C-alpha atoms as one frame of an Amber mdcrd trajectory, in Angstrom:
protein
  16.208  30.577 -38.423  12.460  30.095 -38.651  10.189  27.274 -37.655   6.966
  26.580 -39.462   3.662  26.550 -37.629   3.345  22.854 -38.370   6.514  22.063
 -36.469   6.350  21.457 -32.758   7.590  24.060 -30.349   9.513  22.239 -27.623
  10.308  24.197 -24.517  13.507  24.209 -22.506  14.180  25.604 -19.030  15.920
  28.853 -18.364  19.269  28.483 -16.610  19.552  29.080 -12.867  21.426  32.351
 -13.333  20.362  35.965 -13.523  21.287  38.276 -16.352  23.351  37.687 -19.452
  22.837  35.056 -22.099  23.456  31.360 -22.475  24.696  29.853 -25.701  22.870
  26.744 -26.819  24.020  24.303 -29.456  21.378  24.245 -32.178  21.853  20.585
 -33.019  21.765  19.192 -29.498  19.812  21.926 -27.741  22.217  21.534 -24.843
  24.404  24.055 -23.081  27.877  23.839 -24.605  29.782  25.421 -21.722  28.760
  23.231 -18.798  27.499  19.777 -19.716  25.984  17.898 -16.807  27.018  14.432
 -17.878  30.150  12.474 -18.538  27.965  10.721 -21.076  28.280  13.807 -23.262
  25.025  15.099 -24.763  24.948  14.506 -28.493  28.190  12.509 -28.555  26.719
   9.690 -30.675  26.019  10.859 -34.206  22.645  10.268 -35.823  22.368  10.436
 -39.641  21.062  13.899 -40.531  18.823  13.859 -43.578  15.308  14.862 -44.533
  14.177  11.299 -45.195  11.803  10.406 -42.368  11.018   6.888 -43.554  12.034
   4.029 -41.294  15.739   3.278 -41.554  17.648   0.437 -39.899  20.734   2.644
 -40.093  19.060   5.281 -37.951  17.613   2.652 -35.619  21.127   1.355 -35.055
  22.319   4.892 -34.280  19.622   5.227 -31.617  20.219   1.716 -30.244  21.972
   1.673 -26.884  20.122   3.679 -24.217  17.179   1.272 -24.219  19.380  -1.766
 -23.684  21.324  -0.013 -20.915  17.977   0.843 -19.343  16.743  -2.744 -19.704
  19.579  -4.053 -17.532  17.624  -2.890 -14.480  14.938  -5.380 -15.526  17.530
  -8.171 -15.327  19.381  -7.487 -12.092  19.740 -10.146  -9.349  16.626  -8.797
  -7.635  14.600  -9.651 -10.720  16.175 -13.088 -11.039  15.412 -13.894  -7.398
  11.858 -12.612  -7.810  11.481 -14.798 -10.905  12.666 -18.008  -9.297  10.544
 -17.397  -6.195   7.481 -16.691  -8.340   8.007 -19.968 -10.168   8.674 -22.009
  -7.029   5.856 -20.485  -4.967   3.093 -19.961  -7.539   4.344 -21.950 -10.552
   3.063 -20.196 -13.709   0.252 -18.259 -12.004   2.127 -14.952 -11.795   3.451
 -14.818 -15.356   0.712 -12.336 -16.259   2.017 -10.041 -13.510   5.501 -10.229
 -15.021   4.194  -9.497 -18.522   1.979  -6.559 -17.602   4.596  -5.129 -15.237
   7.010  -5.101 -18.167   4.393  -3.394 -20.362   3.753  -0.784 -17.664   7.493
  -0.332 -17.294   7.760   0.283 -21.040   5.108   3.017 -20.844   7.031   4.805
 -18.088  10.371   4.379 -19.852   8.929   5.897 -23.031   7.703   8.899 -21.051
  11.192   9.313 -19.596  12.797   9.057 -23.034  10.358  11.595 -24.486  11.108
  14.056 -21.692  14.818  13.831 -22.429  14.366  14.054 -26.200  12.023  17.055
 -26.123  13.633  19.151 -23.366  17.265  18.124 -23.738  17.405  17.515 -19.980
  16.980  14.568 -17.663  14.096  14.066 -15.233  16.088  14.952 -12.109  17.164
  18.286 -13.591  13.611  19.199 -14.577  12.399  18.208 -11.095  15.007  20.498
  -9.556  13.676  23.397 -11.594  10.021  22.590 -10.911   9.832  21.635  -7.229
  10.676  23.658  -4.166  13.606  22.782  -1.924  11.897  20.422   0.548  10.063
  18.193  -1.970  13.123  18.265  -4.198  15.334  16.983  -1.373  12.750  14.348
  -0.440  12.605  13.101  -4.033  16.393  12.943  -4.149  16.571  10.995  -0.881
  13.907   8.536  -2.043  15.814   7.867  -5.255  19.088   7.454  -3.365  17.387
   4.898  -1.115  16.093   3.066  -4.183  19.553   3.101  -5.800  21.269   1.835
  -2.645  18.616  -0.871  -2.292  19.237  -1.944  -5.870  22.986  -1.904  -5.280
  22.584  -4.208  -2.280  20.794  -6.667  -4.554  23.618  -6.452  -7.074  26.156
  -7.146  -4.334  24.144 -10.112  -3.045  23.668 -11.586  -6.514  27.308 -11.212
  -7.547  28.562 -12.616  -4.225  26.293 -15.663  -4.504  27.420 -16.212  -8.110
  31.090 -16.048  -7.097  30.373 -18.507  -4.291  28.702 -20.924  -6.717  31.332
 -20.663  -9.450  34.145 -21.228  -6.934  32.357 -24.340  -5.629  31.949 -22.570
  -2.257  35.694 -21.970  -1.859  34.962 -18.237  -1.732  32.458 -17.558   1.073
  29.632 -15.141   0.406  31.075 -12.446   2.665  34.331 -12.598   0.673  32.307
 -12.416  -2.535  30.767  -9.214  -1.204  34.249  -7.731  -0.759  35.254  -8.820
  -4.262  32.233  -7.064  -5.767  33.307  -3.915  -3.942  36.599  -4.000  -5.823
  35.573  -5.211  -9.270  33.031  -2.406  -9.584  35.821   0.088 -10.158  37.172
  -1.897 -13.102  34.006  -1.082 -15.038  34.812   2.609 -14.794  37.675   2.073
 -17.238  35.243   0.816 -19.874  33.824   4.286 -20.380  37.214   5.567 -21.495
  36.952   3.332 -24.575  33.857   5.180 -25.795  30.135   5.062 -25.175  29.335
   2.740 -28.088  31.868   0.176 -26.852  30.426   0.457 -23.357  26.945  -0.164
 -24.750  28.283  -3.125 -26.735  29.861  -4.616 -23.608  26.611  -4.522 -21.686
  24.843  -5.864 -24.738  27.224  -8.830 -24.538  26.304  -9.359 -20.876  22.599
  -9.338 -21.765  23.326 -11.848 -24.525  25.152 -14.033 -22.002  22.123 -14.023
 -19.718  19.805 -14.763 -22.624  21.766 -17.812 -23.772  22.406 -19.234 -20.291
  18.782 -19.025 -19.185  17.516 -20.117 -22.622  19.713 -23.212 -22.368  18.188
 -24.011 -18.980  14.692 -23.403 -20.378  15.242 -25.795 -23.279  16.787 -28.401
 -20.977  13.990 -28.335 -18.379  11.214 -28.262 -21.035   8.424 -26.496 -19.094
   4.778 -26.991 -20.060   4.078 -24.497 -22.880   0.327 -24.687 -22.348   0.709
 -23.756 -18.683   2.924 -20.855 -19.698   0.272 -19.489 -22.070  -2.413 -19.832
 -19.388  -0.179 -18.078 -16.870   0.451 -15.229 -19.302  -3.086 -14.534 -20.466
  -5.314 -15.456 -17.515  -4.905 -12.870 -14.737  -5.659 -14.972 -11.712  -3.860
 -16.498  -8.752  -6.077 -19.198  -7.314  -5.282 -20.298  -3.755  -2.483 -17.744
  -3.484  -1.309 -17.200   0.097   0.434 -14.249   1.724   3.776 -15.347   0.295
   2.330 -15.323  -3.232   0.788 -11.870  -2.731   4.116 -10.582  -1.441   5.730
 -12.129  -4.482   3.228 -10.319  -6.722   4.253  -6.990  -5.185   7.884  -8.018
  -5.425   7.559  -8.624  -9.161   6.210  -5.100  -9.679   9.017  -3.647  -7.571
  11.682  -5.782  -9.216  10.571  -5.037 -12.775   9.773  -1.309 -12.541  12.724
   0.382 -10.847  11.977   4.024  -9.958  15.536   5.265 -10.430  15.627   3.613
 -13.851  13.087   6.177 -15.071  15.496   8.954 -14.090  18.354   7.047 -15.736
  16.618   6.563 -19.088  15.735  10.253 -19.380  19.463  11.026 -19.170  20.782
   8.233 -21.393  18.780   9.415 -24.418  20.670  12.718 -24.351  23.718  10.931
 -25.759  22.263  11.068 -29.297  22.523  14.166 -31.481  19.022  15.511 -32.118
  18.023  18.786 -33.750  15.432  19.959 -31.236  14.543  22.954 -33.401  12.878
  20.558 -35.825   9.636  18.978 -34.681   9.938  16.152 -37.195  13.389  15.268
 -35.876  11.962  15.043 -32.363   9.132  12.822 -33.573  11.656  10.655 -35.370
  13.847  10.324 -32.273  10.829   9.433 -30.146   9.837   6.761 -32.668  13.262
   5.118 -32.808  13.677   5.231 -29.032  10.235   3.635 -28.667  11.183   0.810
 -31.042  14.548   0.266 -29.373  13.078   0.309 -25.863  10.319  -2.106 -26.855
  12.850  -4.552 -28.316  15.107  -4.274 -25.264  12.289  -4.858 -22.779  10.901
  -7.719 -24.861  14.297  -9.407 -24.580  14.365  -8.763 -20.830  10.838 -10.167
 -20.515  11.841 -13.371 -22.302  14.847 -13.811 -20.009  12.688 -13.318 -16.912
  10.083 -15.709 -18.325  12.783 -18.360 -18.857  13.746 -18.205 -15.170  10.140
 -18.317 -13.895   9.310 -21.247 -16.177  12.425 -23.234 -15.222  11.673 -23.049
 -11.511   7.943 -23.539 -12.023   8.616 -26.751 -13.936  11.504 -28.197 -11.954
  11.454 -26.757  -8.453   7.862 -25.929  -7.470   6.121 -27.581  -4.540   6.154
 -27.493  -0.763   9.804 -28.529  -0.542  10.833 -25.508  -2.628   8.787 -22.799
  -0.881  11.985 -21.262   0.505  13.438 -20.723  -2.969  16.345 -18.303  -3.136
  19.406 -17.394  -5.159  21.706 -19.039  -2.640  19.787 -22.344  -2.616  18.881
 -22.463  -6.297  22.412 -23.347  -7.366  22.512 -26.463  -5.210  19.040 -27.540
  -6.323  20.141 -27.235  -9.937  23.352 -29.136  -9.191  21.460 -31.967  -7.492
  18.933 -32.352 -10.303  20.855 -31.414 -13.457  24.521 -31.667 -12.540  27.525
 -29.388 -12.133  27.429 -28.092 -15.704  23.958 -26.612 -15.305  24.976 -25.120
 -11.959  27.913 -23.355 -13.612  25.645 -22.027 -16.364  23.262 -20.709 -13.692
  26.157 -19.068 -11.839  27.413 -17.373 -15.008  23.934 -15.988 -15.668  23.647
 -14.618 -12.127  27.127 -13.100 -12.287  26.297 -11.413 -15.602  23.104 -10.023
 -14.054  24.951  -8.614 -11.050  27.843  -7.134 -12.971  25.767  -5.616 -15.768
  23.556  -3.742 -13.315  26.563  -2.305 -11.490  27.364   0.474 -13.942  23.764
   1.396 -14.684  23.244   1.914 -10.955  26.342   4.098 -10.905  25.055   6.218
 -13.779  21.611   6.508 -12.199  23.140   7.715  -8.936  25.289  10.237 -10.729
  22.441  11.653 -12.797  20.123  11.844  -9.784  22.697  13.649  -7.635  23.703
  16.081 -10.374  20.142  16.715 -11.455  18.577  17.301  -8.051  21.513  18.933
  -6.233  23.766  20.271  -9.032  26.630  18.380  -7.401  29.081  16.753  -9.794
  31.069  13.856  -8.403  33.641  11.756 -10.168  32.242   8.299 -10.848  34.762
   6.575  -8.583  33.590   8.710  -5.660  29.981   7.921  -6.460  30.746   4.195
  -6.692  32.738   4.313  -3.456  29.872   5.951  -1.559  27.025   3.811  -2.905
  28.872   0.510  -2.820  30.245   1.168   0.688  26.747   1.835   2.018  25.444
  -1.249   0.226  28.233  -3.522   1.455  27.869  -2.814   5.174  24.434  -4.421
   5.760  25.202  -7.157   3.234  28.428  -8.191   4.980  26.740  -8.078   8.389
  23.967 -10.386   7.205  26.384 -12.605   5.251  28.591 -13.128   8.301  25.904
 -13.427  10.981  22.971 -15.063   9.193  23.431 -15.956   5.531  19.916 -17.375
   5.317  18.495 -13.879   5.782  20.156 -12.618   2.593  17.251 -13.929   0.567
  14.667 -12.282   2.824  16.628  -9.047   2.487  16.547  -9.397  -1.299  12.787
  -9.989  -1.294  12.041  -6.964   0.857  14.290  -4.799  -1.279  12.030  -5.620
  -4.225   9.066  -4.472  -2.146  11.023  -1.307  -1.304  11.319  -0.521  -5.021
   7.553  -0.814  -5.371   7.036   1.552  -2.434   9.446   4.070  -4.005   7.916
   3.864  -7.469   5.390   6.738  -7.042   8.311   9.140  -6.475   9.314   8.642
 -10.090   5.931   7.796 -11.585   4.054  10.928 -10.478   6.745  13.491 -11.449
   7.218  11.969 -14.913   3.441  11.889 -15.389   2.939  15.550 -14.473   5.950
  16.847 -16.387   5.217  14.977 -19.608   1.573  16.070 -19.400   2.540  19.753
 -19.250   2.462  21.814 -22.435   4.822  24.240 -20.679   7.454  21.511 -20.552
   6.677  19.321 -23.557   4.966  21.687 -25.979   2.826  19.742 -28.431   4.556
  16.524 -27.349   2.672  16.384 -24.067   0.762  13.242 -23.090  -2.615  12.612
 -24.630  -5.648  11.780 -22.509  -5.320   8.006 -22.915  -1.684   8.017 -21.800
  -2.543  10.058 -18.722  -5.384   7.714 -17.830  -3.142   4.650 -18.187  -0.385
   6.087 -16.000  -2.862   7.310 -13.367  -4.362   3.828 -13.295  -0.875   2.410
 -12.811  -0.250   4.807  -9.918  -3.479   3.800  -8.183  -2.695   0.124  -8.774
   0.796   0.380  -7.294  -0.457   2.226  -4.210  -3.269  -0.286  -3.715  -0.882
  -3.231  -3.912   1.515  -1.568  -1.483  -1.192  -0.910   1.090  -2.538  -4.428
   0.795   0.918  -5.814   1.445   1.323  -3.582   4.506  -2.035  -4.803   5.799
  -0.970  -8.427   5.396   2.278  -7.824   7.244   0.924  -5.869  10.229  -2.241
  -7.897  10.689  -2.426  -9.501  14.157   0.577  -7.572  15.488   0.960  -5.449
  18.625  -0.471  -1.940  18.990   2.861  -0.128  18.770   3.541  -1.687  15.356
   0.183  -0.364  14.157   1.102   3.063  15.531   4.452   3.198  13.759   2.948
   1.975  10.492   0.121   4.514  10.790   2.543   7.416  11.296   4.776   6.353
   8.411   1.742   5.807   6.181   0.362   9.278   6.931   3.702  10.915   6.078
   4.092   8.766   2.965   0.583   9.465   1.695   0.861  13.186   2.417   3.832
  13.491   0.105   2.232  11.216  -2.486  -0.854  13.451  -2.391   1.348  16.511
  -2.903   2.943  14.909  -5.953  -0.409  13.694  -7.267  -2.058  17.122  -7.065
   0.792  18.793  -8.901   2.477  22.118  -8.262   0.008  24.370 -10.063  -3.094
  22.701  -8.636  -1.458  22.847  -5.215  -1.007  26.607  -5.465  -4.580  27.035
  -6.703  -5.898  24.912  -3.821  -3.932  26.994  -1.339  -5.322  30.179  -2.899
  -8.869  28.825  -2.545  -8.335  27.988   1.133  -6.775  31.384   1.855  -9.650
  33.131   0.083 -12.188  31.262   2.219 -10.237  32.260   5.329 -10.021  35.891
   4.213  -6.227  35.879   3.969  -4.126  37.811   1.482  -3.288  35.735  -1.618
  -1.084  38.278  -3.395   2.105  36.294  -2.911   0.333  33.132  -4.078  -0.779
  34.888  -7.260   2.818  35.962  -7.834   3.990  32.409  -7.166   1.482  31.061
  -9.677   2.586  33.574 -12.303   6.221  32.702 -11.641   5.442  29.010 -12.009
   3.740  29.577 -15.355   6.395  31.834 -16.870   9.775  31.563 -15.166  11.190
  28.190 -16.077  10.528  27.596 -19.750  10.749  29.598 -22.945   9.750  28.840
 -26.519  12.653  28.048 -28.811  10.729  29.204 -31.863  10.766  32.737 -30.481
  14.501  32.730 -29.770  16.493  34.994 -32.105  19.182  33.206 -34.095  22.582
  34.871 -34.140  26.139  33.736 -34.577  27.391  30.821 -36.608  28.530  27.332
 -35.713  28.845  23.903 -37.281  27.057  20.738 -36.351  28.626  17.309 -35.949
  28.707  16.844 -39.720  30.486  20.130 -40.366  27.424  21.870 -41.784  26.983
  25.503 -40.808  24.168  26.060 -38.319  22.950  28.950 -36.193  23.346  29.230
 -32.466  20.455  30.733 -30.569  21.193  33.208 -27.791  18.540  32.848 -25.125
  17.884  36.027 -23.141  17.919  35.449 -19.402  15.528  37.598 -17.378
């Protein structure tokens, strides 16, 4: 099989074995003997033809991963962040919500492109790129982010159950119920991926209609909404508003969601030997992701606007998920309270399975450890339930503070997904001709600097006027945090070159560093266009295709 010079030459990693060969499916560009995912690579068929004009039929075939990804933009942490933004700052932070969603879309598209071009998810590529220590650190940071997100899902679902039962089920009991009902979602996957995607699409639709109904009922000021969206300012914003600004960024852009999206796109059958097919897949995934995140943005906007219009002011400064239901009941009646509870429950339950998938992909990608989903759910949900139950039993009022700080935690963890995806998608060794252009790199670097700046400003606000030992602890943690961020920002190759320069100045031997640099440039990835085609196989449509045998050296 030959590839024309005009076609792109995507690169895929060599396996982690020595000697022998590895058979690769030509259609899916994925190892056929040991798939990493229970969401099987290439299991959803995409129409295979040479017509590259836009087709709604093909768009429908690619529709699914983007909407599953968008659920993370609608979890209970986002809903709480939305209602607090509306109650604390009215419409002033809508521009933060909008641009955070746009920035999230940019990162999600990078993740999707990585999966489409390489045939592997971000965690797997990170395992093959980074050394053991940074790889383990990245894995731990993502596990912390996933557990933090799971705590928010538990809190949101428990509060919704409490509201819908008219407080007959206490919040701590709701926490226990969420620990059980999570396992019921595992049975959905046995019905097929498309049905699973349709189910979560139904949950998103439920949220859209419930919050839209509230939006229409409350009738917020449309002029104020437009001003809040297009005028980036926050006049007279206090510390709480600034914390809310950071919380919006953390709530909207989930770091582990970037890892998740890079794996979800592998479910579609793509001929990665054909550059035009890759371009086509990238286009359809971009359209689908943009539509999905636009829907999520509208839902978040509905919540912000409702609370900005109906519940803003000094008496609502302590806005929270747990209190919002009673406020709605007092002002709009039991029916509206039930609608609110259904929306919150849909948000909590829909984000349950996506968190499970993210945890599974992250663990398998970074550590090459395959766990059954029920084990993964049991571990994550058990860890998430312990602090939630403790707080729910001892001091329910602190649940909302916990939720807020978990949003900030997501913002702090964001660079551990942002910087790897930026470096990997900017590498011609990984992405071939599909690497990032200069404008994309500048935008993502600007986002990284912005996120770090916001995080440090928030830390300054929180530790200001505190005792010396708090400053000391924060200083130590900040130094460690920034050291690793700097390592990720420099990149592996530049890091080796910098080390070589230092060793040269010190008169030390750099032979092993030169070998390490050569290994980095040549070991992990090979060019598919240079792979000999032997053997015969059929693709998902029964058409005869060639299987490439990749030599392992």
